[in-house]
CSV table of C-alpha atoms in Angstrom, one decimal:
chain,number,residue,atom,x,y,z
A,1,MET,CA,140.2,93.5,113.4
A,2,ILE,CA,140.0,93.1,118.0
A,3,THR,CA,138.3,95.5,119.6
A,4,VAL,CA,139.1,96.1,123.5
A,5,ALA,CA,136.3,97.6,126.0
A,6,LEU,CA,137.9,100.2,128.0
A,7,PRO,CA,136.7,101.5,130.8
A,8,LYS,CA,136.0,105.4,131.5
A,9,GLY,CA,137.1,106.7,135.0
A,10,ALA,CA,140.4,106.1,137.0
A,11,LEU,CA,141.8,103.2,135.3
A,12,LEU,CA,141.3,104.7,131.6
A,13,LYS,CA,144.7,106.2,131.5
A,14,ASP,CA,146.7,103.5,132.4
A,15,ALA,CA,144.6,101.4,130.4
A,16,ILE,CA,145.5,103.4,127.6
A,17,ARG,CA,149.4,103.7,128.0
A,18,LEU,CA,149.2,99.7,128.4
A,19,LEU,CA,147.8,99.3,125.0
A,20,GLN,CA,150.5,101.9,123.6
A,21,SER,CA,153.5,99.8,124.8
A,22,VAL,CA,152.0,96.9,122.5
A,23,GLY,CA,151.6,99.4,119.6
A,24,LEU,CA,148.1,100.4,120.0
A,25,ASP,CA,147.5,104.1,120.5
A,26,PHE,CA,143.8,105.0,121.8
A,27,SER,CA,145.1,108.3,123.4
A,28,ALA,CA,142.4,110.3,121.3
A,29,PHE,CA,140.2,108.9,124.2
A,30,LEU,CA,141.9,111.2,126.8
A,31,ASP,CA,141.4,114.5,124.8
A,32,SER,CA,138.9,115.9,126.6
A,33,ALA,CA,137.0,117.2,123.7
A,34,ASN,CA,136.7,113.7,122.2
A,35,ARG,CA,132.9,112.8,122.2
A,36,GLN,CA,133.1,109.6,120.4
A,37,LEU,CA,132.9,106.4,121.9
A,38,GLN,CA,134.4,104.1,119.2
A,39,ILE,CA,137.3,104.1,117.6
A,40,SER,CA,140.7,102.7,115.4
A,41,ASP,CA,143.9,103.0,116.8
A,42,PRO,CA,146.1,105.2,113.8
A,43,THR,CA,147.5,101.6,112.6
A,44,ASN,CA,144.0,100.6,111.7
A,45,THR,CA,144.9,97.3,113.6
A,46,ALA,CA,142.5,97.5,116.3
A,47,LYS,CA,139.3,99.1,117.5
A,48,ALA,CA,138.2,100.5,121.2
A,49,LEU,CA,135.2,101.1,123.1
A,50,LEU,CA,134.9,103.3,125.7
A,51,VAL,CA,132.1,102.7,128.1
A,52,ARG,CA,131.4,103.0,131.8
A,53,ALA,CA,134.0,100.4,133.9
A,54,GLN,CA,130.4,98.3,134.8
A,55,ASP,CA,129.7,97.7,131.0
A,56,VAL,CA,133.0,96.4,129.9
A,57,PRO,CA,132.4,92.7,130.8
A,58,VAL,CA,128.6,93.2,129.4
A,59,TYR,CA,130.5,93.9,125.5
A,60,VAL,CA,132.9,91.3,126.2
A,61,GLU,CA,130.5,88.8,127.7
A,62,TYR,CA,128.4,89.4,123.9
A,63,GLY,CA,131.5,89.1,122.3
A,64,GLN,CA,131.1,92.9,120.8
A,65,ALA,CA,134.4,93.2,122.5
A,66,HIS,CA,137.3,90.3,122.5
A,67,LEU,CA,139.2,91.8,125.1
A,68,GLY,CA,138.6,94.4,128.1
A,69,ILE,CA,140.3,96.1,130.8
A,70,VAL,CA,138.2,96.5,134.2
A,71,GLY,CA,139.0,96.2,138.0
A,72,TYR,CA,138.8,93.3,140.2
A,73,ASP,CA,135.6,94.8,142.2
A,74,VAL,CA,133.7,94.8,139.0
A,75,LEU,CA,134.4,91.4,137.8
A,76,ARG,CA,133.5,90.4,141.5
A,77,GLU,CA,130.5,92.3,141.8
A,78,LYS,CA,128.8,91.3,138.6
A,79,LYS,CA,130.1,88.0,138.0
A,80,PRO,CA,130.0,88.1,133.9
A,81,GLN,CA,131.0,85.0,132.0
A,82,VAL,CA,134.3,86.7,130.7
A,83,ALA,CA,137.8,84.6,130.8
A,84,GLN,CA,140.1,86.2,133.2
A,85,LEU,CA,143.5,86.2,131.8
A,86,ILE,CA,145.9,88.7,133.6
A,87,ASP,CA,146.5,91.1,136.5
A,88,LEU,CA,147.4,94.4,135.3
A,89,LYS,CA,148.4,95.6,138.8
A,90,PHE,CA,147.4,99.0,138.2
A,91,GLY,CA,144.1,100.6,139.4
A,92,TYR,CA,144.9,99.2,143.4
A,93,CYS,CA,142.1,99.8,145.6
A,94,ARG,CA,140.1,97.7,148.2
A,95,LEU,CA,136.4,97.0,149.0
A,96,SER,CA,136.2,97.6,152.7
A,97,VAL,CA,133.9,97.6,155.2
A,98,ALA,CA,133.8,101.6,156.9
A,99,VAL,CA,131.7,103.0,160.1
A,100,LYS,CA,131.8,106.1,161.7
A,101,ALA,CA,135.0,107.1,163.8
A,102,SER,CA,132.9,108.1,166.4
A,103,SER,CA,131.0,105.0,166.7
A,104,PRO,CA,131.3,101.9,168.8
A,105,TYR,CA,132.3,99.0,166.1
A,106,ARG,CA,135.8,98.3,164.9
A,107,SER,CA,135.1,95.0,163.0
A,108,ALA,CA,132.1,94.3,160.9
A,109,LEU,CA,131.3,91.4,163.6
A,110,GLU,CA,130.3,94.0,166.0
A,111,LEU,CA,127.6,95.1,164.4
A,112,SER,CA,124.1,94.1,165.5
A,113,PRO,CA,122.1,91.6,163.4
A,114,ASN,CA,119.8,93.7,161.2
A,115,SER,CA,121.9,96.8,160.8
A,116,ARG,CA,121.8,98.3,157.4
A,117,VAL,CA,124.6,98.6,155.1
A,118,ALA,CA,124.9,100.9,152.1
A,119,SER,CA,126.6,100.0,149.3
A,120,LYS,CA,127.1,100.1,145.4
A,121,PHE,CA,128.7,96.7,145.8
A,122,VAL,CA,125.5,94.9,146.6
A,123,HIS,CA,126.3,91.5,146.1
A,124,CYS,CA,129.8,91.7,147.5
A,125,ALA,CA,128.7,92.9,150.7
A,126,HIS,CA,125.8,90.5,151.1
A,127,ASP,CA,127.9,87.7,150.5
A,128,TYR,CA,130.7,89.0,152.8
A,129,PHE,CA,127.8,89.0,155.8
A,130,GLN,CA,126.2,86.0,154.8
A,131,SER,CA,129.9,84.6,155.2
A,132,LEU,CA,129.7,86.2,159.1
A,133,ASP,CA,126.7,84.6,160.0
A,134,LEU,CA,125.4,88.1,160.3
A,135,PRO,CA,122.2,88.9,159.0
A,136,VAL,CA,121.9,93.0,157.3
A,137,GLU,CA,119.5,94.6,155.7
A,138,ILE,CA,121.7,96.2,152.5
A,139,ILE,CA,120.5,99.5,151.2
A,140,PRO,CA,121.3,99.5,147.5
A,141,LEU,CA,122.9,103.6,146.3
A,142,TYR,CA,124.0,104.5,143.6
A,143,GLY,CA,126.6,107.3,144.7
A,144,SER,CA,128.2,109.0,147.5
A,145,VAL,CA,127.6,105.8,149.7
A,146,GLU,CA,129.2,107.7,152.7
A,147,LEU,CA,126.2,109.7,153.3
A,148,GLY,CA,124.5,106.7,154.6
A,149,PRO,CA,126.2,106.6,158.1
A,150,ILE,CA,126.8,110.5,158.0
A,151,THR,CA,123.0,110.5,157.6
A,152,GLY,CA,121.9,107.5,160.4
A,153,MET,CA,120.2,105.7,157.1
A,154,SER,CA,122.9,103.2,158.1
A,155,GLU,CA,125.5,102.2,160.7
A,156,ALA,CA,128.1,100.8,158.1
A,157,ILE,CA,128.7,100.8,154.4
A,158,VAL,CA,130.4,99.0,151.8
A,159,ASP,CA,132.5,100.6,149.5
A,160,LEU,CA,135.9,101.1,147.7
A,161,VAL,CA,138.8,102.7,149.7
A,162,SER,CA,142.3,103.8,147.6
A,163,SER,CA,143.6,106.5,149.8
A,164,GLY,CA,141.2,106.9,152.4
A,165,LYS,CA,140.7,110.5,151.7
A,166,THR,CA,137.1,110.0,151.6
A,167,LEU,CA,136.5,108.0,154.6
A,168,ARG,CA,139.0,110.6,156.6
A,169,GLU,CA,137.1,113.6,155.1
A,170,ASN,CA,133.6,112.2,156.5
A,171,GLY,CA,134.7,110.8,160.0
A,172,LEU,CA,134.8,107.3,158.9
A,173,ILE,CA,136.7,104.9,159.6
A,174,GLU,CA,137.5,101.2,157.9
A,175,THR,CA,137.4,97.9,159.5
A,176,ASP,CA,137.1,95.2,157.5
A,177,ILE,CA,138.7,94.4,153.6
A,178,LEU,CA,136.7,92.1,151.7
A,179,PHE,CA,139.0,92.0,148.7
A,180,GLU,CA,141.7,94.1,147.3
A,181,SER,CA,141.4,94.9,143.9
A,182,THR,CA,143.6,95.7,140.5
A,183,ALA,CA,143.0,96.4,136.9
A,184,ARG,CA,142.2,92.8,134.7
A,185,LEU,CA,142.5,92.1,130.9
A,186,ILE,CA,139.3,90.0,130.0
A,187,ALA,CA,138.4,88.4,127.2
A,188,HIS,CA,135.5,86.9,125.6
A,189,PRO,CA,135.6,83.3,126.1
A,190,LEU,CA,134.4,82.2,122.4
A,191,SER,CA,137.3,84.2,120.8
A,192,TYR,CA,140.0,83.3,123.2
A,193,ARG,CA,139.2,79.7,122.1
A,194,THR,CA,139.1,80.3,118.7
A,195,ASN,CA,141.9,82.7,118.8
A,196,THR,CA,140.1,85.3,116.9
A,197,GLY,CA,141.9,88.3,115.3
A,198,ASN,CA,145.4,86.8,117.0
A,199,LEU,CA,144.0,87.2,120.1
A,200,HIS,CA,146.9,85.1,121.9
A,201,ASP,CA,149.5,87.0,120.3
A,202,TRP,CA,148.3,90.5,121.6
A,203,ILE,CA,147.2,88.5,125.2
A,204,GLU,CA,151.4,87.7,125.4
A,205,LYS,CA,152.1,90.9,124.1
A,206,LEU,CA,150.1,92.5,127.0
A,207,ARG,CA,151.5,90.4,129.3
A,208,ALA,CA,155.0,90.4,128.9
A,209,ALA,CA,154.6,94.5,128.8
A,210,SER,CA,152.1,94.4,131.9
A,211,LEU,CA,155.3,92.5,133.5
A,212,VAL,CA,157.7,95.2,132.2
A,213,SER,CA,155.9,98.7,133.8
A,214,ALA,CA,154.7,96.9,137.2
B,1,MET,CA,113.6,120.7,160.8
B,2,ILE,CA,113.2,119.4,157.4
B,3,THR,CA,115.3,117.3,155.0
B,4,VAL,CA,115.3,117.7,151.6
B,5,ALA,CA,116.6,115.2,149.1
B,6,LEU,CA,118.0,116.6,145.8
B,7,PRO,CA,119.0,114.9,142.7
B,8,LYS,CA,122.4,115.9,141.3
B,9,GLY,CA,122.2,116.6,137.6
B,10,ALA,CA,119.6,117.6,135.1
B,11,LEU,CA,116.9,118.6,137.7
B,12,LEU,CA,119.0,120.2,140.4
B,13,LYS,CA,118.9,124.1,139.1
B,14,ASP,CA,115.2,123.6,138.9
B,15,ALA,CA,114.7,122.2,142.0
B,16,ILE,CA,116.7,124.9,143.7
B,17,ARG,CA,115.1,127.6,142.0
B,18,LEU,CA,111.5,125.9,143.0
B,19,LEU,CA,112.8,125.5,146.9
B,20,GLN,CA,114.1,129.7,146.6
B,21,SER,CA,110.5,130.2,145.8
B,22,VAL,CA,109.4,129.0,149.0
B,23,GLY,CA,112.4,130.8,151.3
B,24,LEU,CA,114.6,128.1,151.2
B,25,ASP,CA,118.1,128.6,149.5
B,26,PHE,CA,120.3,125.9,149.2
B,27,SER,CA,122.2,127.5,146.1
B,28,ALA,CA,125.2,126.5,147.5
B,29,PHE,CA,125.0,123.4,146.1
B,30,LEU,CA,125.3,124.9,142.4
B,31,ASP,CA,128.6,126.3,143.5
B,32,SER,CA,131.1,124.3,141.0
B,33,ALA,CA,133.5,124.4,144.5
B,34,ASN,CA,131.2,123.2,146.5
B,35,ARG,CA,132.1,119.6,148.2
B,36,GLN,CA,129.3,119.5,150.4
B,37,LEU,CA,126.7,117.1,149.9
B,38,GLN,CA,124.3,118.1,153.1
B,39,ILE,CA,123.7,121.5,154.0
B,40,SER,CA,121.3,123.7,155.9
B,41,ASP,CA,119.5,126.7,154.0
B,42,PRO,CA,120.6,130.1,155.6
B,43,THR,CA,118.0,130.3,157.9
B,44,ASN,CA,118.3,127.0,159.2
B,45,THR,CA,114.8,126.1,159.0
B,46,ALA,CA,115.5,122.9,156.2
B,47,LYS,CA,118.6,121.1,155.6
B,48,ALA,CA,119.4,119.6,151.7
B,49,LEU,CA,121.2,116.2,150.8
B,50,LEU,CA,122.3,116.4,147.1
B,51,VAL,CA,122.5,112.6,146.1
B,52,ARG,CA,122.7,110.6,143.0
B,53,ALA,CA,119.1,111.1,141.2
B,54,GLN,CA,118.6,107.1,141.8
B,55,ASP,CA,119.3,107.3,145.5
B,56,VAL,CA,116.8,110.1,145.8
B,57,PRO,CA,113.7,107.7,146.9
B,58,VAL,CA,116.4,105.6,149.0
B,59,TYR,CA,116.8,108.4,151.9
B,60,VAL,CA,112.8,109.5,151.4
B,61,GLU,CA,111.8,105.7,152.0
B,62,TYR,CA,113.8,105.5,154.9
B,63,GLY,CA,113.1,108.6,156.2
B,64,GLN,CA,116.6,110.2,155.8
B,65,ALA,CA,114.8,112.8,154.2
B,66,HIS,CA,111.2,114.0,154.3
B,67,LEU,CA,111.0,115.3,151.6
B,68,GLY,CA,112.5,114.4,147.9
B,69,ILE,CA,112.3,115.6,144.2
B,70,VAL,CA,113.4,113.8,141.5
B,71,GLY,CA,112.1,112.4,138.0
B,72,TYR,CA,108.9,110.4,137.2
B,73,ASP,CA,111.2,107.6,135.2
B,74,VAL,CA,113.0,106.7,139.0
B,75,LEU,CA,109.9,106.7,140.5
B,76,ARG,CA,108.6,104.2,137.7
B,77,GLU,CA,112.1,102.0,137.5
B,78,LYS,CA,112.6,101.6,141.1
B,79,LYS,CA,108.5,101.4,142.2
B,80,PRO,CA,110.3,102.6,145.7
B,81,GLN,CA,108.0,103.0,149.3
B,82,VAL,CA,107.6,107.0,148.9
B,83,ALA,CA,104.1,109.4,148.8
B,84,GLN,CA,104.4,111.0,145.2
B,85,LEU,CA,102.8,114.3,145.9
B,86,ILE,CA,103.0,117.1,143.2
B,87,ASP,CA,104.2,116.9,139.4
B,88,LEU,CA,106.6,119.9,139.6
B,89,LYS,CA,106.4,120.1,135.5
B,90,PHE,CA,110.2,120.8,135.0
B,91,GLY,CA,112.6,118.3,133.5
B,92,TYR,CA,110.9,117.0,130.7
B,93,CYS,CA,112.0,114.1,128.9
B,94,ARG,CA,110.2,110.3,127.7
B,95,LEU,CA,111.5,107.0,127.9
B,96,SER,CA,111.7,105.8,124.4
B,97,VAL,CA,112.5,103.0,122.3
B,98,ALA,CA,114.6,103.4,119.7
B,99,VAL,CA,116.5,101.6,116.7
B,100,LYS,CA,118.9,102.1,114.4
B,101,ALA,CA,117.7,104.2,111.5
B,102,SER,CA,119.3,101.8,109.0
B,103,SER,CA,117.3,99.2,110.1
B,104,PRO,CA,113.8,97.8,109.0
B,105,TYR,CA,112.4,98.6,112.3
B,106,ARG,CA,109.9,101.4,112.7
B,107,SER,CA,107.7,100.1,115.8
B,108,ALA,CA,108.5,97.9,119.0
B,109,LEU,CA,106.4,95.2,117.2
B,110,GLU,CA,108.4,94.3,114.5
B,111,LEU,CA,111.4,93.7,116.3
B,112,SER,CA,111.7,89.5,116.4
B,113,PRO,CA,111.5,87.8,119.6
B,114,ASN,CA,114.7,87.2,121.3
B,115,SER,CA,116.0,90.4,119.8
B,116,ARG,CA,118.2,92.1,122.4
B,117,VAL,CA,117.2,95.4,123.8
B,118,ALA,CA,120.0,97.3,126.1
B,119,SER,CA,118.8,99.8,128.7
B,120,LYS,CA,119.6,101.4,132.0
B,121,PHE,CA,115.7,101.3,133.0
B,122,VAL,CA,115.6,97.2,132.7
B,123,HIS,CA,112.3,96.6,134.7
B,124,CYS,CA,110.7,99.3,132.8
B,125,ALA,CA,111.9,97.8,129.4
B,126,HIS,CA,111.5,94.1,130.4
B,127,ASP,CA,107.7,95.4,131.2
B,128,TYR,CA,106.8,97.0,127.9
B,129,PHE,CA,108.0,94.3,126.3
B,130,GLN,CA,105.9,91.7,128.1
B,131,SER,CA,103.0,94.1,127.5
B,132,LEU,CA,103.4,93.3,123.7
B,133,ASP,CA,103.8,89.9,124.4
B,134,LEU,CA,107.2,89.9,122.9
B,135,PRO,CA,109.8,88.4,124.7
B,136,VAL,CA,113.3,89.8,124.2
B,137,GLU,CA,116.4,89.6,126.1
B,138,ILE,CA,117.0,93.0,128.0
B,139,ILE,CA,121.1,93.7,128.3
B,140,PRO,CA,121.3,95.7,131.6
B,141,LEU,CA,123.7,99.0,130.8
B,142,TYR,CA,125.4,101.7,132.9
B,143,GLY,CA,125.9,104.8,130.6
B,144,SER,CA,126.0,105.1,126.7
B,145,VAL,CA,123.3,103.0,125.8
B,146,GLU,CA,123.4,103.9,122.3
B,147,LEU,CA,126.7,101.7,122.0
B,148,GLY,CA,124.3,99.0,122.0
B,149,PRO,CA,122.8,99.2,118.4
B,150,ILE,CA,126.2,101.0,116.8
B,151,THR,CA,128.0,97.7,117.9
B,152,GLY,CA,125.6,95.3,117.0
B,153,MET,CA,125.1,94.2,120.6
B,154,SER,CA,121.3,95.3,120.6
B,155,GLU,CA,118.6,95.6,117.7
B,156,ALA,CA,117.0,98.4,119.9
B,157,ILE,CA,117.5,100.7,123.5
B,158,VAL,CA,114.9,101.8,126.1
B,159,ASP,CA,116.5,105.3,127.0
B,160,LEU,CA,115.9,108.9,127.9
B,161,VAL,CA,115.2,111.0,125.0
B,162,SER,CA,115.1,114.8,125.6
B,163,SER,CA,115.8,116.8,122.6
B,164,GLY,CA,116.6,113.5,120.4
B,165,LYS,CA,120.0,115.1,120.1
B,166,THR,CA,122.1,112.0,121.2
B,167,LEU,CA,120.0,109.7,118.7
B,168,ARG,CA,120.2,111.6,115.7
B,169,GLU,CA,124.1,111.9,116.7
B,170,ASN,CA,124.4,108.4,116.6
B,171,GLY,CA,122.1,107.8,113.6
B,172,LEU,CA,119.3,105.9,115.8
B,173,ILE,CA,115.5,106.8,115.8
B,174,GLU,CA,112.5,106.9,118.1
B,175,THR,CA,109.9,103.9,117.5
B,176,ASP,CA,107.9,103.9,121.2
B,177,ILE,CA,107.3,106.3,123.8
B,178,LEU,CA,106.9,104.1,127.0
B,179,PHE,CA,105.6,107.2,129.4
B,180,GLU,CA,106.6,111.1,129.7
B,181,SER,CA,108.7,112.0,132.6
B,182,THR,CA,108.9,115.2,134.7
B,183,ALA,CA,110.2,115.9,138.1
B,184,ARG,CA,107.8,115.0,141.1
B,185,LEU,CA,107.6,115.9,145.0
B,186,ILE,CA,107.6,112.8,147.2
B,187,ALA,CA,107.6,112.2,150.5
B,188,HIS,CA,108.4,110.1,153.3
B,189,PRO,CA,104.7,107.8,154.0
B,190,LEU,CA,105.1,108.2,157.9
B,191,SER,CA,106.2,111.9,158.4
B,192,TYR,CA,103.4,113.0,155.7
B,193,ARG,CA,101.0,111.4,157.8
B,194,THR,CA,102.3,112.8,160.8
B,195,ASN,CA,103.1,115.8,159.5
B,196,THR,CA,106.4,116.4,160.6
B,197,GLY,CA,108.1,119.2,161.1
B,198,ASN,CA,105.0,120.7,159.6
B,199,LEU,CA,105.2,119.2,156.5
B,200,HIS,CA,101.9,120.1,154.9
B,201,ASP,CA,102.5,123.6,154.6
B,202,TRP,CA,105.8,123.1,153.2
B,203,ILE,CA,104.0,121.2,150.6
B,204,GLU,CA,101.1,123.4,149.4
B,205,LYS,CA,103.7,126.1,149.5
B,206,LEU,CA,105.8,124.6,147.1
B,207,ARG,CA,102.8,123.3,145.4
B,208,ALA,CA,101.9,126.9,144.7
B,209,ALA,CA,105.2,127.7,143.9
B,210,SER,CA,105.1,125.0,141.0
B,211,LEU,CA,102.1,126.2,139.4
B,212,VAL,CA,102.9,129.7,139.2
B,213,SER,CA,106.5,128.6,137.5
B,214,ALA,CA,104.5,126.4,135.4
């Protein structure tokens, strides 16, 4: 029996819809009364784990899940040892630099060296500013990164943007896009190589289904 | 005008009650329709920031907030450069080692070297097992740490326990207590030293109020 790690949050609905289209029904996770973090599909063909998006690659890396669905943003930030198999196309967002609209900055390159940049994506932010040869101080935050520039703690932020509504509501504008992100199907490398539980069949079914729905 | 950083989540209600008792009303944060992360009290005496618990010490360390209320657990894990002023006594919990009740282990010392321990508190967990001279692999997770032993990914977890209900529901038992935690009042060291905005007066009022309510 294969196990799939699914991310709580924005990608969950589309991930469950995709799995349903190949005959694996984990819609019980969408029931707001559900408290279970581990369920089997009604045909007892597969199991699913419901975990934080950042934890999906952990369960896959350690082989507790053979497959996982997770945003490319998480893979870029955490660089887990997993096989990246399919771009599932849903869950589009981008990791961007943003500054106060009232600031003089219209590009990350215009920031002064030693500027402060608040982010949940500390590795991505660090790598990006290093690629610009611009030494900045990254301030690690866990949430509401937009408060960084609002309170004056940081000149800029590096954060996920989808509609841009949060930025606009907080008087911020996007200046640079680090990368675009969509949901990805990932696999435990050893299980993939040894085709545990006919993993390859499931992957091909998911590939076909994701092409149809894209 | 002083600024206080307040943590979203379990400590918020008691933190707001404490501030109300010294004349600072930030109860607007408790309104479920509230979307603001930064408000002034009705008398315009102080401002409050509503941020993730882990971010409270960051705003205080950088001086964007003069004071902050946060759990001792966060201070132990992140070791921020802030002044720890008052044990506010509310928000009791403890950081504990837990294992499957069905396992043979009844103490962390009984785990094999190279066991895996899942935790959100990677530094605390690492330091604790190092103090036991027991080399284990810490698996960093962001949520639902109890899934570690359930899925077989880890032999043990290090996690916050308050009532113990989550452990019991998941067939886990507590074996070791790393430390106990309550809410703390913290201050930006420089603001505290220079008594910015009569900080010392506010701190004494809060000390008196916390003694009354304790």
